[in-house]
Amino acid sequence: MQLPPEALKKLFFARLKRGCVVNAPVHFHGTGDTKEKFLVLLNQDHGAVDPMFFFVTSSKLAFYERNPALQADAVFIEPDTLQFFPLRTVINCREVHSFPKADVEELAGQRRIEVVGDLPQAMVEQIDRIVAASKLISPADKQRILAP
């Protein structure tokens, strides 16, 4: 059964919640590359807030292992702790990535973004502590991420 794009969007947004992990294509302006990435949703109220905020994850850990000072701004997930991260994975909490809600809606309507699971509450709380203490995240972004 083929659902129309509007129905796909509604289903996608109904499943979203803070701390969920989505898989989506991400364009990196610095390199010009577009890669499939796992992203962690940060918005408290994802339905009304525009843009939507995410942290990017990676299983390429050499950068963090070579730079121990960066580890305070990261959440490490051990292999097979979460079924959608079979490899050791890092959530980079140094840089908030924002995406216009319309772009996320378009991806949902095209089935190019999907929710793969949810982080445990303890990890979401660890992310919140990193965000609250961060000198790299603007006060305005902190407010949008942490406000109830």
PDB file of C-alpha atoms in Angstrom:
ATOM      1  CA  MET A   1       0.000   0.000   0.000  1.00  0.00           C
ATOM      2  CA  GLN A   2       1.421   3.330  -1.091  1.00  0.00           C
ATOM      3  CA  LEU A   3       0.593   6.164   1.306  1.00  0.00           C
ATOM      4  CA  PRO A   4       0.379   9.750   0.053  1.00  0.00           C
ATOM      5  CA  PRO A   5       3.158  12.129   1.170  1.00  0.00           C
ATOM      6  CA  GLU A   6       0.881  13.991   3.622  1.00  0.00           C
ATOM      7  CA  ALA A   7       0.015  10.736   5.401  1.00  0.00           C
ATOM      8  CA  LEU A   8       3.713   9.779   5.536  1.00  0.00           C
ATOM      9  CA  LYS A   9       4.536  13.155   7.094  1.00  0.00           C
ATOM     10  CA  LYS A  10       1.834  12.786   9.747  1.00  0.00           C
ATOM     11  CA  LEU A  11       2.992   9.275  10.641  1.00  0.00           C
ATOM     12  CA  PHE A  12       6.618  10.388  10.863  1.00  0.00           C
ATOM     13  CA  PHE A  13       5.902  13.395  13.098  1.00  0.00           C
ATOM     14  CA  ALA A  14       3.562  11.348  15.304  1.00  0.00           C
ATOM     15  CA  ARG A  15       6.486   9.012  16.047  1.00  0.00           C
ATOM     16  CA  LEU A  16       8.993  11.776  16.839  1.00  0.00           C
ATOM     17  CA  LYS A  17       9.924  12.577  20.396  1.00  0.00           C
ATOM     18  CA  ARG A  18      12.882  14.176  22.045  1.00  0.00           C
ATOM     19  CA  GLY A  19      15.825  11.776  22.135  1.00  0.00           C
ATOM     20  CA  CYS A  20      14.667   9.710  19.179  1.00  0.00           C
ATOM     21  CA  VAL A  21      17.238   8.710  16.584  1.00  0.00           C
ATOM     22  CA  VAL A  22      16.508   9.218  12.904  1.00  0.00           C
ATOM     23  CA  ASN A  23      18.392   8.118   9.811  1.00  0.00           C
ATOM     24  CA  ALA A  24      18.482  10.766   7.090  1.00  0.00           C
ATOM     25  CA  PRO A  25      20.647  12.225   4.339  1.00  0.00           C
ATOM     26  CA  VAL A  26      22.681  15.169   5.658  1.00  0.00           C
ATOM     27  CA  HIS A  27      24.462  17.693   3.456  1.00  0.00           C
ATOM     28  CA  PHE A  28      27.717  18.977   4.934  1.00  0.00           C
ATOM     29  CA  HIS A  29      28.381  22.453   3.568  1.00  0.00           C
ATOM     30  CA  GLY A  30      32.074  22.410   4.518  1.00  0.00           C
ATOM     31  CA  THR A  31      32.855  19.418   2.306  1.00  0.00           C
ATOM     32  CA  GLY A  32      29.896  19.507  -0.066  1.00  0.00           C
ATOM     33  CA  ASP A  33      29.205  15.842   0.748  1.00  0.00           C
ATOM     34  CA  THR A  34      25.803  14.344   1.460  1.00  0.00           C
ATOM     35  CA  LYS A  35      25.871  11.254   3.678  1.00  0.00           C
ATOM     36  CA  GLU A  36      23.318   9.047   5.399  1.00  0.00           C
ATOM     37  CA  LYS A  37      23.659   9.870   9.109  1.00  0.00           C
ATOM     38  CA  PHE A  38      22.008   8.976  12.371  1.00  0.00           C
ATOM     39  CA  LEU A  39      20.757  12.097  14.155  1.00  0.00           C
ATOM     40  CA  VAL A  40      19.461  12.619  17.698  1.00  0.00           C
ATOM     41  CA  LEU A  41      16.432  14.929  17.991  1.00  0.00           C
ATOM     42  CA  LEU A  42      16.936  17.656  20.607  1.00  0.00           C
ATOM     43  CA  ASN A  43      13.765  19.766  20.409  1.00  0.00           C
ATOM     44  CA  GLN A  44      11.371  19.611  23.339  1.00  0.00           C
ATOM     45  CA  ASP A  45       8.413  20.478  21.105  1.00  0.00           C
ATOM     46  CA  HIS A  46       9.345  19.210  17.677  1.00  0.00           C
ATOM     47  CA  GLY A  47       5.876  19.792  16.268  1.00  0.00           C
ATOM     48  CA  ALA A  48       5.836  23.559  16.731  1.00  0.00           C
ATOM     49  CA  VAL A  49       9.497  24.538  16.691  1.00  0.00           C
ATOM     50  CA  ASP A  50      11.284  25.550  13.524  1.00  0.00           C
ATOM     51  CA  PRO A  51      14.087  24.797  12.906  1.00  0.00           C
ATOM     52  CA  MET A  52      14.528  21.315  14.299  1.00  0.00           C
ATOM     53  CA  PHE A  53      17.746  20.639  16.227  1.00  0.00           C
ATOM     54  CA  PHE A  54      19.829  17.479  16.088  1.00  0.00           C
ATOM     55  CA  PHE A  55      23.202  16.122  17.137  1.00  0.00           C
ATOM     56  CA  VAL A  56      25.049  13.986  14.594  1.00  0.00           C
ATOM     57  CA  THR A  57      26.395  10.568  15.538  1.00  0.00           C
ATOM     58  CA  SER A  58      29.404   8.743  14.157  1.00  0.00           C
ATOM     59  CA  SER A  59      31.107   5.391  14.449  1.00  0.00           C
ATOM     60  CA  LYS A  60      34.396   6.958  13.330  1.00  0.00           C
ATOM     61  CA  LEU A  61      35.995   7.555  16.719  1.00  0.00           C
ATOM     62  CA  ALA A  62      39.679   8.200  15.895  1.00  0.00           C
ATOM     63  CA  PHE A  63      39.217  11.996  16.113  1.00  0.00           C
ATOM     64  CA  TYR A  64      37.810  11.704  19.645  1.00  0.00           C
ATOM     65  CA  GLU A  65      40.414   9.155  20.716  1.00  0.00           C
ATOM     66  CA  ARG A  66      43.244  11.446  19.537  1.00  0.00           C
ATOM     67  CA  ASN A  67      41.686  14.463  21.311  1.00  0.00           C
ATOM     68  CA  PRO A  68      40.713  13.505  24.872  1.00  0.00           C
ATOM     69  CA  ALA A  69      39.587  17.085  25.607  1.00  0.00           C
ATOM     70  CA  LEU A  70      36.670  16.569  23.181  1.00  0.00           C
ATOM     71  CA  GLN A  71      35.363  13.562  25.072  1.00  0.00           C
ATOM     72  CA  ALA A  72      33.657  15.759  27.690  1.00  0.00           C
ATOM     73  CA  ASP A  73      31.351  17.042  24.930  1.00  0.00           C
ATOM     74  CA  ALA A  74      30.397  13.616  23.633  1.00  0.00           C
ATOM     75  CA  VAL A  75      28.262  10.647  24.585  1.00  0.00           C
ATOM     76  CA  PHE A  76      29.774   7.271  23.770  1.00  0.00           C
ATOM     77  CA  ILE A  77      27.561   4.284  23.092  1.00  0.00           C
ATOM     78  CA  GLU A  78      29.142   0.873  23.402  1.00  0.00           C
ATOM     79  CA  PRO A  79      28.580  -1.733  20.663  1.00  0.00           C
ATOM     80  CA  ASP A  80      25.191  -3.452  20.679  1.00  0.00           C
ATOM     81  CA  THR A  81      23.943  -1.362  23.620  1.00  0.00           C
ATOM     82  CA  LEU A  82      21.250  -0.085  21.248  1.00  0.00           C
ATOM     83  CA  GLN A  83      20.153  -2.244  18.323  1.00  0.00           C
ATOM     84  CA  PHE A  84      20.480   0.614  15.811  1.00  0.00           C
ATOM     85  CA  PHE A  85      24.139   1.208  16.795  1.00  0.00           C
ATOM     86  CA  PRO A  86      25.951  -2.111  16.286  1.00  0.00           C
ATOM     87  CA  LEU A  87      29.366  -0.366  16.441  1.00  0.00           C
ATOM     88  CA  ARG A  88      30.827   1.866  19.142  1.00  0.00           C
ATOM     89  CA  THR A  89      29.252   5.232  18.389  1.00  0.00           C
ATOM     90  CA  VAL A  90      29.689   8.798  19.542  1.00  0.00           C
ATOM     91  CA  ILE A  91      27.055  11.525  19.777  1.00  0.00           C
ATOM     92  CA  ASN A  92      28.870  14.773  19.011  1.00  0.00           C
ATOM     93  CA  CYS A  93      27.399  17.295  21.455  1.00  0.00           C
ATOM     94  CA  ARG A  94      29.732  20.091  20.375  1.00  0.00           C
ATOM     95  CA  GLU A  95      27.720  21.247  17.374  1.00  0.00           C
ATOM     96  CA  VAL A  96      23.969  21.613  17.004  1.00  0.00           C
ATOM     97  CA  HIS A  97      22.733  20.936  13.473  1.00  0.00           C
ATOM     98  CA  SER A  98      19.522  22.713  12.562  1.00  0.00           C
ATOM     99  CA  PHE A  99      17.185  21.727   9.765  1.00  0.00           C
ATOM    100  CA  PRO A 100      14.131  23.662   8.632  1.00  0.00           C
ATOM    101  CA  LYS A 101      10.995  21.744   9.559  1.00  0.00           C
ATOM    102  CA  ALA A 102       9.846  21.981   5.925  1.00  0.00           C
ATOM    103  CA  ASP A 103      12.980  20.086   4.821  1.00  0.00           C
ATOM    104  CA  VAL A 104      12.308  17.335   7.359  1.00  0.00           C
ATOM    105  CA  GLU A 105       8.668  17.182   6.217  1.00  0.00           C
ATOM    106  CA  GLU A 106       9.790  16.846   2.591  1.00  0.00           C
ATOM    107  CA  LEU A 107      12.146  13.986   3.477  1.00  0.00           C
ATOM    108  CA  ALA A 108       9.346  12.277   5.415  1.00  0.00           C
ATOM    109  CA  GLY A 109       6.963  12.607   2.473  1.00  0.00           C
ATOM    110  CA  GLN A 110       9.591  10.967   0.252  1.00  0.00           C
ATOM    111  CA  ARG A 111      10.395   8.183   2.765  1.00  0.00           C
ATOM    112  CA  ARG A 112      13.998   9.419   2.936  1.00  0.00           C
ATOM    113  CA  ILE A 113      14.037   9.861   6.728  1.00  0.00           C
ATOM    114  CA  GLU A 114      13.018   7.304   9.320  1.00  0.00           C
ATOM    115  CA  VAL A 115      12.927   6.937  13.064  1.00  0.00           C
ATOM    116  CA  VAL A 116      15.163   4.010  14.016  1.00  0.00           C
ATOM    117  CA  GLY A 117      14.689   4.111  17.795  1.00  0.00           C
ATOM    118  CA  ASP A 118      14.946   6.080  21.015  1.00  0.00           C
ATOM    119  CA  LEU A 119      17.829   6.832  23.339  1.00  0.00           C
ATOM    120  CA  PRO A 120      17.395   5.687  26.928  1.00  0.00           C
ATOM    121  CA  GLN A 121      16.361   8.475  29.308  1.00  0.00           C
ATOM    122  CA  ALA A 122      19.751   8.329  31.071  1.00  0.00           C
ATOM    123  CA  MET A 123      21.501   9.208  27.775  1.00  0.00           C
ATOM    124  CA  VAL A 124      19.094  12.080  27.116  1.00  0.00           C
ATOM    125  CA  GLU A 125      19.867  13.403  30.607  1.00  0.00           C
ATOM    126  CA  GLN A 126      23.613  13.072  29.924  1.00  0.00           C
ATOM    127  CA  ILE A 127      23.149  15.075  26.705  1.00  0.00           C
ATOM    128  CA  ASP A 128      21.205  17.734  28.651  1.00  0.00           C
ATOM    129  CA  ARG A 129      24.066  18.088  31.150  1.00  0.00           C
ATOM    130  CA  ILE A 130      26.569  18.521  28.301  1.00  0.00           C
ATOM    131  CA  VAL A 131      24.342  21.105  26.578  1.00  0.00           C
ATOM    132  CA  ALA A 132      23.804  23.059  29.818  1.00  0.00           C
ATOM    133  CA  ALA A 133      27.564  23.244  30.484  1.00  0.00           C
ATOM    134  CA  SER A 134      28.631  23.857  26.865  1.00  0.00           C
ATOM    135  CA  LYS A 135      30.532  26.985  25.945  1.00  0.00           C
ATOM    136  CA  LEU A 136      30.058  26.131  22.245  1.00  0.00           C
ATOM    137  CA  ILE A 137      26.247  26.138  22.115  1.00  0.00           C
ATOM    138  CA  SER A 138      24.605  29.557  22.064  1.00  0.00           C
ATOM    139  CA  PRO A 139      22.327  30.569  24.961  1.00  0.00           C
ATOM    140  CA  ALA A 140      19.390  30.832  22.516  1.00  0.00           C
ATOM    141  CA  ASP A 141      19.948  27.266  21.267  1.00  0.00           C
ATOM    142  CA  LYS A 142      20.362  26.019  24.842  1.00  0.00           C
ATOM    143  CA  GLN A 143      17.003  27.592  25.711  1.00  0.00           C
ATOM    144  CA  ARG A 144      15.299  25.910  22.755  1.00  0.00           C
ATOM    145  CA  ILE A 145      16.845  22.552  23.617  1.00  0.00           C
ATOM    146  CA  LEU A 146      16.469  22.547  27.414  1.00  0.00           C
ATOM    147  CA  ALA A 147      13.282  24.548  28.026  1.00  0.00           C
ATOM    148  CA  PRO A 148      10.376  22.354  29.163  1.00  0.00           C
TER     149      PRO A 148
END
